[in-house]
Coordinates of C-alpha atoms in Angstrom, one line a residue:
Chain X
M1 CA 0.0 0.0 0.0
E2 CA 1.4 3.4 -1.1
L3 CA 1.5 6.0 1.7
G4 CA 1.7 9.7 1.2
I5 CA 0.6 12.9 3.0
N6 CA -1.6 15.8 2.2
L7 CA 0.3 19.1 2.5
G8 CA -2.3 20.7 4.8
F9 CA 0.1 20.2 7.7
A10 CA 2.6 22.6 5.9
S11 CA 0.1 25.5 5.5
K12 CA 1.5 28.8 6.8
R13 CA 4.4 27.0 8.6
W14 CA 6.4 25.7 5.7
P15 CA 4.9 27.3 2.6
E16 CA 8.2 27.3 0.6
P17 CA 7.9 24.4 -1.8
E18 CA 11.6 23.4 -1.2
R19 CA 10.9 23.3 2.5
W20 CA 7.8 21.1 2.5
A21 CA 9.4 18.9 -0.2
S22 CA 12.5 18.5 1.9
L23 CA 10.4 17.7 5.0
V24 CA 8.3 15.1 3.1
R25 CA 11.3 13.4 1.4
E26 CA 14.0 13.7 4.0
E27 CA 12.3 13.9 7.4
L28 CA 9.2 11.9 6.7
G29 CA 10.7 9.5 4.1
L30 CA 7.7 9.7 1.8
G31 CA 7.6 10.0 -2.0
L32 CA 3.9 10.8 -2.5
V33 CA 2.0 14.0 -1.6
Q34 CA -1.4 15.5 -2.2
F35 CA -1.2 19.2 -2.9
T36 CA -3.6 21.5 -1.1
F37 CA -5.0 24.7 -2.6
D38 CA -4.4 26.2 0.9
L39 CA -0.8 26.6 -0.3
L40 CA -1.8 28.2 -3.6
D41 CA -5.3 29.4 -4.2
P42 CA -7.0 29.1 -7.6
W43 CA -8.4 32.7 -7.0
W44 CA -5.0 34.2 -7.0
P45 CA -4.1 36.3 -10.1
E46 CA -2.8 34.1 -13.0
R47 CA 0.6 35.7 -13.4
E48 CA 1.7 35.3 -9.9
R49 CA -0.1 32.0 -9.5
R50 CA 1.9 30.5 -12.4
V51 CA 5.2 31.7 -10.8
L52 CA 4.2 29.9 -7.6
A53 CA 3.0 26.8 -9.4
E54 CA 6.3 26.5 -11.3
R55 CA 8.2 26.6 -8.0
V56 CA 6.0 23.8 -6.7
R57 CA 6.7 21.6 -9.8
R58 CA 10.4 22.3 -9.6
A59 CA 10.6 21.4 -5.9
A60 CA 8.6 18.2 -6.4
D61 CA 11.0 17.2 -9.2
D62 CA 14.1 18.1 -7.2
F63 CA 13.0 15.9 -4.3
D64 CA 11.6 13.2 -6.5
L65 CA 8.0 13.6 -5.2
T66 CA 4.9 12.5 -7.0
I67 CA 2.0 14.9 -6.5
H68 CA -1.2 12.7 -6.6
S69 CA -3.6 15.6 -7.1
A70 CA -4.6 19.0 -5.8
Q71 CA -7.4 19.2 -3.3
L72 CA -9.3 22.1 -1.9
G73 CA -8.5 22.9 1.7
L74 CA -9.8 25.1 4.6
A75 CA -10.0 28.2 2.5
W76 CA -12.6 27.1 -0.1
Y77 CA -14.3 24.8 2.3
T78 CA -15.3 27.9 4.3
F79 CA -17.9 28.7 1.6
N80 CA -21.1 27.0 0.4
G81 CA -19.5 26.4 -3.0
L82 CA -21.7 24.9 -5.7
L83 CA -24.7 24.6 -3.3
H84 CA -24.7 28.3 -2.2
P85 CA -28.4 29.5 -2.1
D86 CA -27.6 32.7 -4.1
A87 CA -27.4 32.3 -7.9
A88 CA -24.5 34.9 -8.1
A89 CA -22.5 32.9 -5.6
R90 CA -23.1 29.7 -7.5
E91 CA -21.7 31.4 -10.6
I92 CA -18.7 32.3 -8.5
A93 CA -18.3 28.7 -7.4
R94 CA -18.4 27.5 -11.1
E95 CA -15.6 30.0 -11.8
W96 CA -13.7 28.6 -8.8
W97 CA -13.8 25.1 -10.3
R98 CA -12.6 26.4 -13.7
R99 CA -9.7 28.2 -12.0
A100 CA -9.0 25.1 -9.9
A101 CA -8.7 23.0 -13.1
A102 CA -6.3 25.6 -14.6
T103 CA -4.3 25.7 -11.4
A104 CA -4.0 21.9 -11.3
A105 CA -2.7 22.0 -14.9
E106 CA -0.1 24.6 -13.9
L107 CA 0.9 22.3 -11.1
G108 CA 1.2 19.4 -13.5
V109 CA -1.1 17.2 -11.5
P110 CA -3.6 14.8 -13.1
A111 CA -6.6 15.4 -10.9
M112 CA -8.2 18.0 -8.6
G113 CA -11.3 18.5 -6.5
G114 CA -12.8 17.9 -3.0
P115 CA -16.2 18.5 -1.4
L116 CA -18.6 20.0 -3.8
G117 CA -20.6 22.3 -1.6
A118 CA -23.1 22.8 1.3
L119 CA -26.7 23.8 1.3
S120 CA -27.8 26.6 3.6
A121 CA -29.8 25.5 6.6
T122 CA -32.9 27.1 4.9
D123 CA -32.5 25.3 1.6
A124 CA -31.7 22.0 3.4
A125 CA -35.0 22.3 5.3
D126 CA -37.0 22.6 2.1
A127 CA -37.4 19.5 -0.1
A128 CA -38.2 21.5 -3.3
L129 CA -35.2 23.8 -2.9
S130 CA -33.0 20.9 -2.1
A131 CA -34.1 19.1 -5.2
E132 CA -33.5 22.2 -7.3
S133 CA -30.1 22.6 -5.8
Y134 CA -29.2 19.0 -6.6
D135 CA -30.2 19.4 -10.2
G136 CA -28.0 22.5 -10.4
L137 CA -25.2 20.5 -8.8
L138 CA -25.4 17.8 -11.5
K139 CA -25.0 20.5 -14.2
D140 CA -22.2 22.2 -12.4
T141 CA -20.3 18.9 -11.8
V142 CA -20.5 18.2 -15.5
A143 CA -19.1 21.7 -16.2
A144 CA -16.3 21.1 -13.6
S145 CA -15.5 17.8 -15.4
E146 CA -15.4 19.7 -18.7
A147 CA -13.0 22.3 -17.2
A148 CA -10.9 19.4 -15.9
A149 CA -10.8 17.8 -19.4
S150 CA -9.9 21.1 -21.1
A151 CA -7.0 21.5 -18.7
G152 CA -5.8 18.0 -19.6
L153 CA -6.7 16.4 -16.3
E154 CA -7.8 12.7 -16.0
A155 CA -10.2 12.8 -13.1
L156 CA -12.4 15.0 -10.9
L157 CA -12.0 14.3 -7.2
V158 CA -15.1 14.4 -5.1
E159 CA -15.0 13.9 -1.3
P160 CA -18.1 12.9 0.7
T161 CA -18.4 14.7 4.0
P162 CA -20.4 13.8 7.1
L163 CA -22.7 16.8 7.0
P164 CA -26.4 16.5 6.1
R165 CA -26.3 19.8 4.3
E166 CA -23.5 18.6 1.9
I167 CA -23.8 16.4 -1.1
P168 CA -22.9 13.6 -1.2
H169 CA -22.9 12.7 2.5
T170 CA -24.1 9.0 2.3
V171 CA -23.1 6.0 0.2
A172 CA -26.6 6.1 -1.5
Q173 CA -26.2 9.8 -2.4
A174 CA -22.7 9.1 -3.8
Q175 CA -24.1 6.2 -5.9
R176 CA -27.0 8.3 -7.1
L177 CA -24.6 11.1 -8.1
V178 CA -22.6 8.8 -10.3
A179 CA -25.7 7.2 -11.8
D180 CA -27.3 10.6 -12.5
L181 CA -24.0 11.7 -14.2
E182 CA -23.6 8.5 -16.3
G183 CA -22.5 9.4 -19.8
R184 CA -22.4 13.1 -19.1
L185 CA -18.9 13.6 -17.6
A186 CA -15.9 14.7 -19.6
V187 CA -13.5 13.0 -17.0
P188 CA -14.6 10.5 -14.5
I189 CA -15.4 11.2 -10.8
R190 CA -13.0 9.6 -8.3
W191 CA -14.0 9.5 -4.7
V192 CA -11.7 10.7 -1.9
L193 CA -12.8 8.6 1.0
D194 CA -11.8 10.0 4.4
V195 CA -11.9 7.5 7.4
G196 CA -13.0 10.3 9.7
H197 CA -15.9 11.3 7.5
A198 CA -17.0 7.8 6.6
L199 CA -17.1 6.5 10.2
Y200 CA -18.7 9.6 11.8
H201 CA -21.1 8.0 14.3
P202 CA -23.4 11.0 15.0
L203 CA -24.6 10.7 11.3
Y204 CA -24.1 7.1 10.4
G205 CA -24.6 5.3 13.7
A206 CA -22.2 3.2 15.8
D207 CA -22.4 0.2 13.5
V208 CA -21.0 1.9 10.4
T209 CA -17.9 0.2 8.9
L210 CA -15.4 1.2 6.3
E211 CA -16.6 -1.7 4.2
D212 CA -20.0 0.0 4.0
W213 CA -18.3 2.6 1.9
L214 CA -15.5 0.7 0.2
V215 CA -17.6 -2.1 -1.3
P216 CA -20.3 -0.2 -3.1
L217 CA -18.0 2.7 -4.2
R218 CA -15.0 0.5 -5.0
N219 CA -14.9 1.1 -8.8
E220 CA -14.6 4.9 -8.4
I221 CA -12.4 5.2 -5.4
G222 CA -9.3 7.3 -6.2
L223 CA -7.8 8.1 -2.8
L224 CA -8.1 7.2 0.8
H225 CA -7.6 9.9 3.5
L226 CA -6.2 8.7 6.7
Q227 CA -6.7 10.6 10.0
N228 CA -6.9 9.8 13.7
H229 CA -10.3 10.6 15.2
D230 CA -12.8 9.6 17.9
F231 CA -15.7 8.6 15.6
R232 CA -17.5 11.7 16.9
S233 CA -15.6 14.6 15.3
D234 CA -13.8 15.3 12.0
A235 CA -10.6 15.6 14.1
H236 CA -7.7 15.1 11.7
W237 CA -5.5 14.3 14.7
G238 CA -2.2 12.4 14.4
W239 CA -1.0 9.2 16.3
P240 CA -0.8 8.8 19.2
H241 CA -3.5 11.2 20.5
D242 CA -5.3 11.1 23.8
G243 CA -8.7 11.2 22.3
G244 CA -7.9 9.4 19.1
R245 CA -9.2 5.8 18.6
Y246 CA -8.6 5.1 14.9
D247 CA -6.7 1.8 14.3
V248 CA -4.5 2.0 11.2
A249 CA -3.6 -1.7 11.2
E250 CA -7.3 -2.5 11.1
F251 CA -7.8 0.0 8.4
A252 CA -5.1 -1.7 6.3
E253 CA -6.7 -5.1 6.8
T254 CA -10.1 -3.7 5.7
V255 CA -8.7 -2.1 2.6
R256 CA -6.9 -5.3 1.6
R257 CA -9.9 -7.4 2.2
A258 CA -11.9 -5.1 -0.1
G259 CA -9.2 -5.7 -2.8
L260 CA -8.3 -2.0 -2.7
A261 CA -4.6 -2.2 -1.6
H262 CA -3.6 -0.5 -4.9
I263 CA -5.4 2.7 -3.9
P264 CA -3.0 5.4 -2.5
V265 CA -3.4 6.3 1.2
V266 CA -2.8 9.9 2.1
I267 CA -2.5 11.0 5.7
E268 CA -4.3 14.3 6.3
L269 CA -3.6 16.2 9.5
F270 CA -4.6 19.6 10.7
Y271 CA -3.4 21.5 13.8
P272 CA -4.5 24.7 15.6
F273 CA -2.7 27.7 14.1
E274 CA -1.3 28.6 17.5
M275 CA 0.4 25.2 18.0
P276 CA 4.2 25.6 18.0
D277 CA 5.8 24.5 14.7
E278 CA 8.2 22.1 16.4
D279 CA 5.3 20.3 18.1
V280 CA 3.5 20.0 14.8
L281 CA 6.5 18.6 13.0
A282 CA 7.1 16.1 15.8
D283 CA 3.5 15.0 15.7
V284 CA 3.6 14.6 11.9
R285 CA 6.8 12.6 12.2
R286 CA 5.3 10.3 14.8
S287 CA 2.1 9.9 12.8
V288 CA 3.8 8.9 9.6
L289 CA 6.0 6.4 11.4
H290 CA 2.9 5.0 13.1
C291 CA 1.0 4.6 9.8
R292 CA 4.0 3.2 7.9
E293 CA 4.6 0.5 10.6
A294 CA 0.9 -0.4 10.7
L295 CA 0.7 -0.7 6.9
A296 CA 3.9 -2.7 6.8
Q297 CA 2.7 -5.1 9.5
S298 CA -0.4 -5.8 7.6
A299 CA 1.6 -6.4 4.4
T300 CA 3.8 -8.9 6.2
M301 CA 0.8 -10.8 7.5
H302 CA -0.5 -11.1 4.0
M303 CA 2.8 -12.3 2.5
G304 CA 3.2 -14.8 5.3
Chain J
M1 CA -21.3 49.1 26.4
E2 CA -22.5 48.3 22.9
L3 CA -22.7 44.6 22.2
G4 CA -22.7 43.0 18.7
I5 CA -21.7 39.8 17.0
N6 CA -19.2 38.8 14.3
L7 CA -21.1 36.9 11.5
G8 CA -18.6 34.0 11.5
F9 CA -21.2 31.9 13.3
A10 CA -23.4 32.2 10.2
S11 CA -20.8 31.0 7.6
K12 CA -22.2 28.1 5.5
R13 CA -25.2 27.6 7.8
W14 CA -27.1 30.9 7.3
P15 CA -25.4 32.6 4.3
E16 CA -28.5 34.4 3.1
P17 CA -28.2 38.0 4.3
E18 CA -31.9 38.2 5.2
R19 CA -31.5 35.0 7.3
W20 CA -28.5 36.1 9.4
A21 CA -30.0 39.6 9.7
S22 CA -33.2 38.2 11.0
L23 CA -31.4 35.9 13.4
V24 CA -29.3 38.7 14.7
R25 CA -32.1 41.2 15.1
E26 CA -35.1 39.0 16.1
E27 CA -33.5 36.0 17.8
L28 CA -30.4 37.5 19.3
G29 CA -31.9 41.0 19.9
L30 CA -28.7 42.7 18.6
G31 CA -28.3 45.8 16.4
L32 CA -24.6 45.6 15.7
V33 CA -22.7 43.1 13.6
Q34 CA -19.2 42.7 12.2
F35 CA -19.3 41.3 8.7
T36 CA -16.9 38.5 7.8
F37 CA -15.3 38.0 4.4
D38 CA -16.1 34.3 5.0
L39 CA -19.6 35.2 3.7
L40 CA -18.3 37.2 0.7
D41 CA -14.8 36.9 -0.4
P42 CA -12.8 39.9 -1.8
W43 CA -11.3 37.4 -4.4
W44 CA -14.7 36.8 -6.0
P45 CA -15.3 38.3 -9.5
E46 CA -16.5 41.9 -9.2
R47 CA -19.8 41.6 -11.0
E48 CA -21.2 38.9 -8.8
R49 CA -19.5 40.3 -5.7
R50 CA -21.4 43.5 -6.1
V51 CA -24.7 41.7 -6.5
L52 CA -24.0 39.9 -3.2
A53 CA -22.8 43.0 -1.4
E54 CA -25.9 44.9 -2.4
R55 CA -28.0 42.1 -0.9
V56 CA -26.0 42.4 2.4
R57 CA -26.6 46.2 2.5
R58 CA -30.3 45.8 1.9
A59 CA -30.7 43.1 4.5
A60 CA -28.8 45.2 7.1
D61 CA -31.1 48.2 6.3
D62 CA -34.3 46.1 6.4
F63 CA -33.4 44.8 9.8
D64 CA -31.9 48.0 11.1
L65 CA -28.5 46.6 11.7
T66 CA -25.3 48.6 11.9
I67 CA -22.3 46.8 10.3
H68 CA -19.3 48.0 12.2
S69 CA -16.7 46.7 9.7
A70 CA -15.7 43.8 7.5
Q71 CA -13.0 41.5 8.9
L72 CA -11.1 38.7 7.2
G73 CA -12.1 35.2 8.4
L74 CA -10.9 31.6 8.2
A75 CA -10.5 31.7 4.4
W76 CA -7.8 34.4 4.1
Y77 CA -6.3 33.6 7.5
T78 CA -5.4 30.2 6.0
F79 CA -2.6 31.9 4.1
N80 CA 0.6 33.8 5.0
G81 CA -0.7 37.1 3.7
L82 CA 1.6 40.0 3.6
L83 CA 4.4 38.0 5.3
H84 CA 4.5 35.2 2.8
P85 CA 8.2 34.3 2.0
D86 CA 7.6 34.4 -1.7
A87 CA 7.6 37.8 -3.5
A88 CA 4.9 36.7 -5.9
A89 CA 2.7 35.6 -3.0
R90 CA 3.2 39.0 -1.3
E91 CA 2.1 40.8 -4.5
I92 CA -1.0 38.6 -4.3
A93 CA -1.6 39.6 -0.7
R94 CA -1.3 43.3 -1.6
E95 CA -4.0 42.7 -4.3
W96 CA -6.1 41.0 -1.6
W97 CA -6.0 44.1 0.6
R98 CA -6.9 46.3 -2.4
R99 CA -9.8 44.0 -3.2
A100 CA -10.9 43.9 0.5
A101 CA -11.0 47.7 0.6
A102 CA -13.2 47.7 -2.6
T103 CA -15.4 45.0 -1.1
A104 CA -15.8 47.0 2.1
A105 CA -16.9 50.0 0.1
E106 CA -19.4 47.9 -1.8
L107 CA -20.8 46.7 1.6
G108 CA -21.0 50.3 2.8
V109 CA -18.9 49.7 5.9
P110 CA -16.4 52.3 7.2
A111 CA -13.5 49.9 8.0
M112 CA -12.0 46.6 7.2
G113 CA -9.0 44.4 8.1
G114 CA -7.7 41.7 10.4
P115 CA -4.4 39.9 11.0
L116 CA -1.8 41.1 8.5
G117 CA 0.2 38.0 7.9
A118 CA 2.4 35.2 9.1
L119 CA 6.1 34.5 8.5
S120 CA 7.1 31.1 7.5
A121 CA 8.9 29.0 10.1
T122 CA 12.1 29.4 8.0
D123 CA 11.9 33.2 7.8
A124 CA 10.9 33.5 11.5
A125 CA 14.1 31.6 12.5
D126 CA 16.3 34.1 10.6
A127 CA 16.7 37.6 12.1
A128 CA 17.8 39.2 8.8
L129 CA 14.9 37.7 6.9
S130 CA 12.4 38.7 9.6
A131 CA 13.7 42.3 9.6
E132 CA 13.4 42.4 5.8
S133 CA 9.9 41.0 6.0
Y134 CA 9.0 43.6 8.7
D135 CA 10.2 46.5 6.4
G136 CA 8.0 45.1 3.6
L137 CA 5.1 44.8 5.9
L138 CA 5.4 48.5 6.8
K139 CA 5.2 49.5 3.1
D140 CA 2.4 47.1 2.5
T141 CA 0.4 48.4 5.4
V142 CA 0.8 51.9 4.1
A143 CA -0.4 50.7 0.7
A144 CA -3.4 49.0 2.4
S145 CA -4.3 52.2 4.2
E146 CA -4.1 54.0 0.8
A147 CA -6.5 51.5 -0.7
A148 CA -8.8 52.0 2.3
A149 CA -8.7 55.8 1.8
S150 CA -9.3 55.5 -1.9
A151 CA -12.4 53.3 -1.2
G152 CA -13.7 56.0 1.2
L153 CA -13.0 54.0 4.4
E154 CA -12.1 55.6 7.7
A155 CA -9.8 53.1 9.3
L156 CA -7.7 50.0 8.7
L157 CA -8.4 47.3 11.3
V158 CA -5.4 45.3 12.5
E159 CA -5.8 42.3 14.8
P160 CA -2.8 41.1 17.0
T161 CA -2.7 37.3 17.2
P162 CA -0.9 35.1 19.7
L163 CA 1.5 33.5 17.2
P164 CA 5.2 34.3 17.3
R165 CA 5.4 34.1 13.5
E166 CA 2.7 36.8 13.1
I167 CA 3.1 40.6 13.4
P168 CA 2.1 42.1 15.7
H169 CA 1.9 39.5 18.4
T170 CA 2.9 41.6 21.4
V171 CA 2.0 45.0 22.8
A172 CA 5.5 46.2 22.1
Q173 CA 5.3 45.1 18.5
A174 CA 2.0 46.8 18.1
Q175 CA 3.3 50.0 19.5
R176 CA 6.4 49.8 17.3
L177 CA 4.2 49.2 14.2
V178 CA 2.2 52.4 15.0
A179 CA 5.4 54.4 15.7
D180 CA 7.1 53.2 12.5
L181 CA 4.0 54.1 10.5
E182 CA 3.6 57.6 12.1
G183 CA 2.7 60.2 9.4
R184 CA 2.7 57.6 6.6
L185 CA -0.9 56.2 6.8
A186 CA -3.8 57.4 4.6
V187 CA -6.3 56.2 7.2
P188 CA -5.5 55.3 10.8
I189 CA -4.9 51.8 12.2
R190 CA -7.5 50.6 14.7
W191 CA -6.7 47.6 16.8
V192 CA -9.1 44.7 17.1
L193 CA -8.3 43.2 20.5
D194 CA -9.5 39.7 21.0
V195 CA -9.6 38.5 24.6
G196 CA -8.6 35.0 23.6
H197 CA -5.5 36.3 21.8
A198 CA -4.5 38.9 24.3
L199 CA -4.6 36.4 27.3
Y200 CA -3.0 33.4 25.7
H201 CA -0.8 32.0 28.5
P202 CA 1.6 29.8 26.5
L203 CA 2.9 33.0 24.8
Y204 CA 2.4 35.7 27.4
G205 CA 2.6 33.8 30.7
A206 CA 0.0 33.3 33.3
D207 CA 0.3 36.8 34.7
V208 CA -0.9 38.6 31.6
T209 CA -3.9 40.8 32.1
L210 CA -6.3 42.6 29.7
E211 CA -5.0 45.9 31.1
D212 CA -1.6 45.0 29.7
W213 CA -3.1 45.5 26.3
L214 CA -5.8 48.1 26.9
V215 CA -3.7 50.7 28.6
P216 CA -0.8 51.1 26.2
L217 CA -2.9 50.7 23.0
R218 CA -6.0 52.6 24.3
N219 CA -5.8 55.5 21.8
E220 CA -6.0 53.2 18.8
I221 CA -8.4 50.5 19.9
G222 CA -11.3 50.2 17.5
L223 CA -13.1 47.0 18.5
L224 CA -13.0 44.3 21.2
H225 CA -13.6 40.7 20.3
L226 CA -15.2 38.6 23.0
Q227 CA -14.9 34.8 23.1
N228 CA -14.9 32.1 25.7
H229 CA -11.6 30.2 26.0
D230 CA -9.3 28.5 28.5
F231 CA -6.3 30.8 28.2
R232 CA -4.5 28.0 26.4
S233 CA -6.2 27.9 23.0
D234 CA -7.8 30.4 20.6
A235 CA -11.0 28.5 21.2
H236 CA -13.8 30.9 20.2
W237 CA -16.3 28.9 22.4
G238 CA -19.6 30.3 23.7
W239 CA -20.9 30.4 27.2
P240 CA -21.3 28.2 29.1
H241 CA -18.7 25.7 27.9
D242 CA -17.1 22.9 29.9
G243 CA -13.5 24.0 29.2
G244 CA -14.2 27.7 29.0
R245 CA -13.1 30.0 31.9
Y246 CA -13.4 33.5 30.5
D247 CA -15.4 35.8 32.8
V248 CA -17.4 38.4 30.9
A249 CA -18.4 40.4 34.0
E250 CA -14.7 40.8 34.9
F251 CA -14.0 41.7 31.3
A252 CA -16.6 44.5 31.5
E253 CA -15.1 45.8 34.7
T254 CA -11.7 45.9 33.2
V255 CA -12.8 47.7 30.1
R256 CA -14.7 50.3 32.2
R257 CA -11.8 50.8 34.5
A258 CA -9.6 51.5 31.4
G259 CA -12.0 54.2 30.3
L260 CA -12.9 52.2 27.2
A261 CA -16.6 51.5 27.7
H262 CA -17.4 53.4 24.5
I263 CA -15.5 50.8 22.4
P264 CA -17.9 48.3 20.7
V265 CA -17.7 44.7 21.9
V266 CA -18.3 42.0 19.3
I267 CA -18.7 38.3 20.2
E268 CA -16.8 36.0 17.9
L269 CA -17.8 32.3 17.9
F270 CA -16.6 29.5 15.7
Y271 CA -18.0 25.9 15.6
P272 CA -16.9 22.7 13.9
F273 CA -18.5 22.5 10.5
E274 CA -20.1 19.1 11.4
M275 CA -21.9 20.5 14.5
P276 CA -25.7 20.4 14.0
D277 CA -27.1 23.8 13.0
E278 CA -29.7 23.8 15.8
D279 CA -27.0 23.2 18.4
V280 CA -24.9 26.1 17.0
L281 CA -27.9 28.4 17.1
A282 CA -28.8 27.4 20.7
D283 CA -25.2 28.0 21.7
V284 CA -25.1 31.4 20.0
R285 CA -28.4 32.4 21.7
R286 CA -27.1 31.3 25.2
S287 CA -23.8 33.1 24.7
V288 CA -25.4 36.4 23.6
L289 CA -27.7 36.2 26.6
H290 CA -24.8 35.5 28.9
C291 CA -22.7 38.4 27.6
R292 CA -25.6 40.8 27.6
E293 CA -26.5 40.0 31.3
A294 CA -22.8 40.3 32.3
L295 CA -22.4 43.6 30.7
A296 CA -25.7 44.9 32.1
Q297 CA -24.8 43.8 35.6
S298 CA -21.5 45.7 35.3
A299 CA -23.4 48.8 34.0
T300 CA -25.8 48.7 37.0
M301 CA -22.9 48.5 39.5
H302 CA -21.4 51.6 38.0
M303 CA -24.7 53.6 38.0
G304 CA -25.3 52.6 41.6

């Protein structure tokens, strides 16, 4: 199983591409990263954005890192995106996805995406408005896939989230989205499945398992996001963590059993802005070591 | 003492201006808000941005709300801003401040701003690079004040944060910033003082008091941000909260004693995205009630 890390941990602390590339390769011993738009925002003016993107490509080359894809981060997740209740704001969101596709091409990565959007509480409480928003979302996802194809990308990443106002937030909704978009997409959808989202008990109940997601969505899974959590918050903690209960060895077993050991696994960690940089780096180091050992242990068992 | 609320609590849940305006006026019983750019981003294309800003102005009028100012939120705080180590990214940040000034004018508010930026860990560890970044920050703050003046604004808000990589993060640094900018600004700087930032023990020690900030900076304080916290995290909890220890009655006493009872007080609360909307609203209601009662109690004592 291939292990990498989402660059969210580097935001604001190690924004220089040579710095995060050196940390990932030399201190964490990894060769795979997922880029985050929290390091380079698609909204930024093209000229400067291209300068920054070129520096990212060069650093990845210099440190022999593969960038799996570019994923939206905290900045764009702050907004309602393609499910904003205002038509002008939805036009803005469509523009964001066009710019995100262009930025991904500038970065030289083959895929980009993330969560699609969130209904307002008012729209979510109204069945007719929700249905209308969903129809708009289908059209906008098609448009995003066309922007991705025009930019030369191979896939559009979509990440389910454990929020009832967001689409998709269940396996059934994810399956329906793919079915409703059948034959309409310019590049395929690839799911980003996050273990903290998929196993969120307040929404899915205490009996939910990772298989519940892996098995029905198996043909379209593009990436697995690994985080430590307590099944009751989207915590994105590392290992070990006082409140964290997520077992990486069990995760690896489950993924293997589902026949998905070829899907890349990317650790995604977030820390409070005020946490000291050296504490963050120590936690990232420990977490990568923990995950690598747990995945290797599982591999050994299967070879034995 | 005038009490209001920062609209951060409404992000993604109640993004419709009529909805948050109605919540603030009718459910919270407040007449003052601080707008957050997390509801309307300065990066968004001008045409649609203006449509959205006009809707904000109309809703504020319809519900008789005063918008104190517009402050940057989670989205722009994700980035290094004016202290980014890359020159291209600093040019981008200057453009953000120009666009923020224009957006504030579209919203019809008299001031805008927030934290200025964060050094990278690498720059922060190098005295020469830090000094160079600080000189650039002075120039860029002058430019931001000029953009604010051109847009017809009256002040530039600057919020100290409890992070050693950010400027300013101490009283001395804030005083030095004002001294170094003396006679150079097109509109004055007004501090946004947040009680969770100002009293953060890991950086300032357990003996820090609110007076330590209020007294030396008194002439330039524009707004007080009120949040519940534990003196060890920038928590932005409401009241009551299991871990929260911040005493609003004591806050009111301190502000009065410093002769600053005329400065508006704005509650700023943030919640996990996955927290149910009704729980968020209940917590906001309880918190506003708590703060209103504590401020009123203090007022009564002083009239008696």
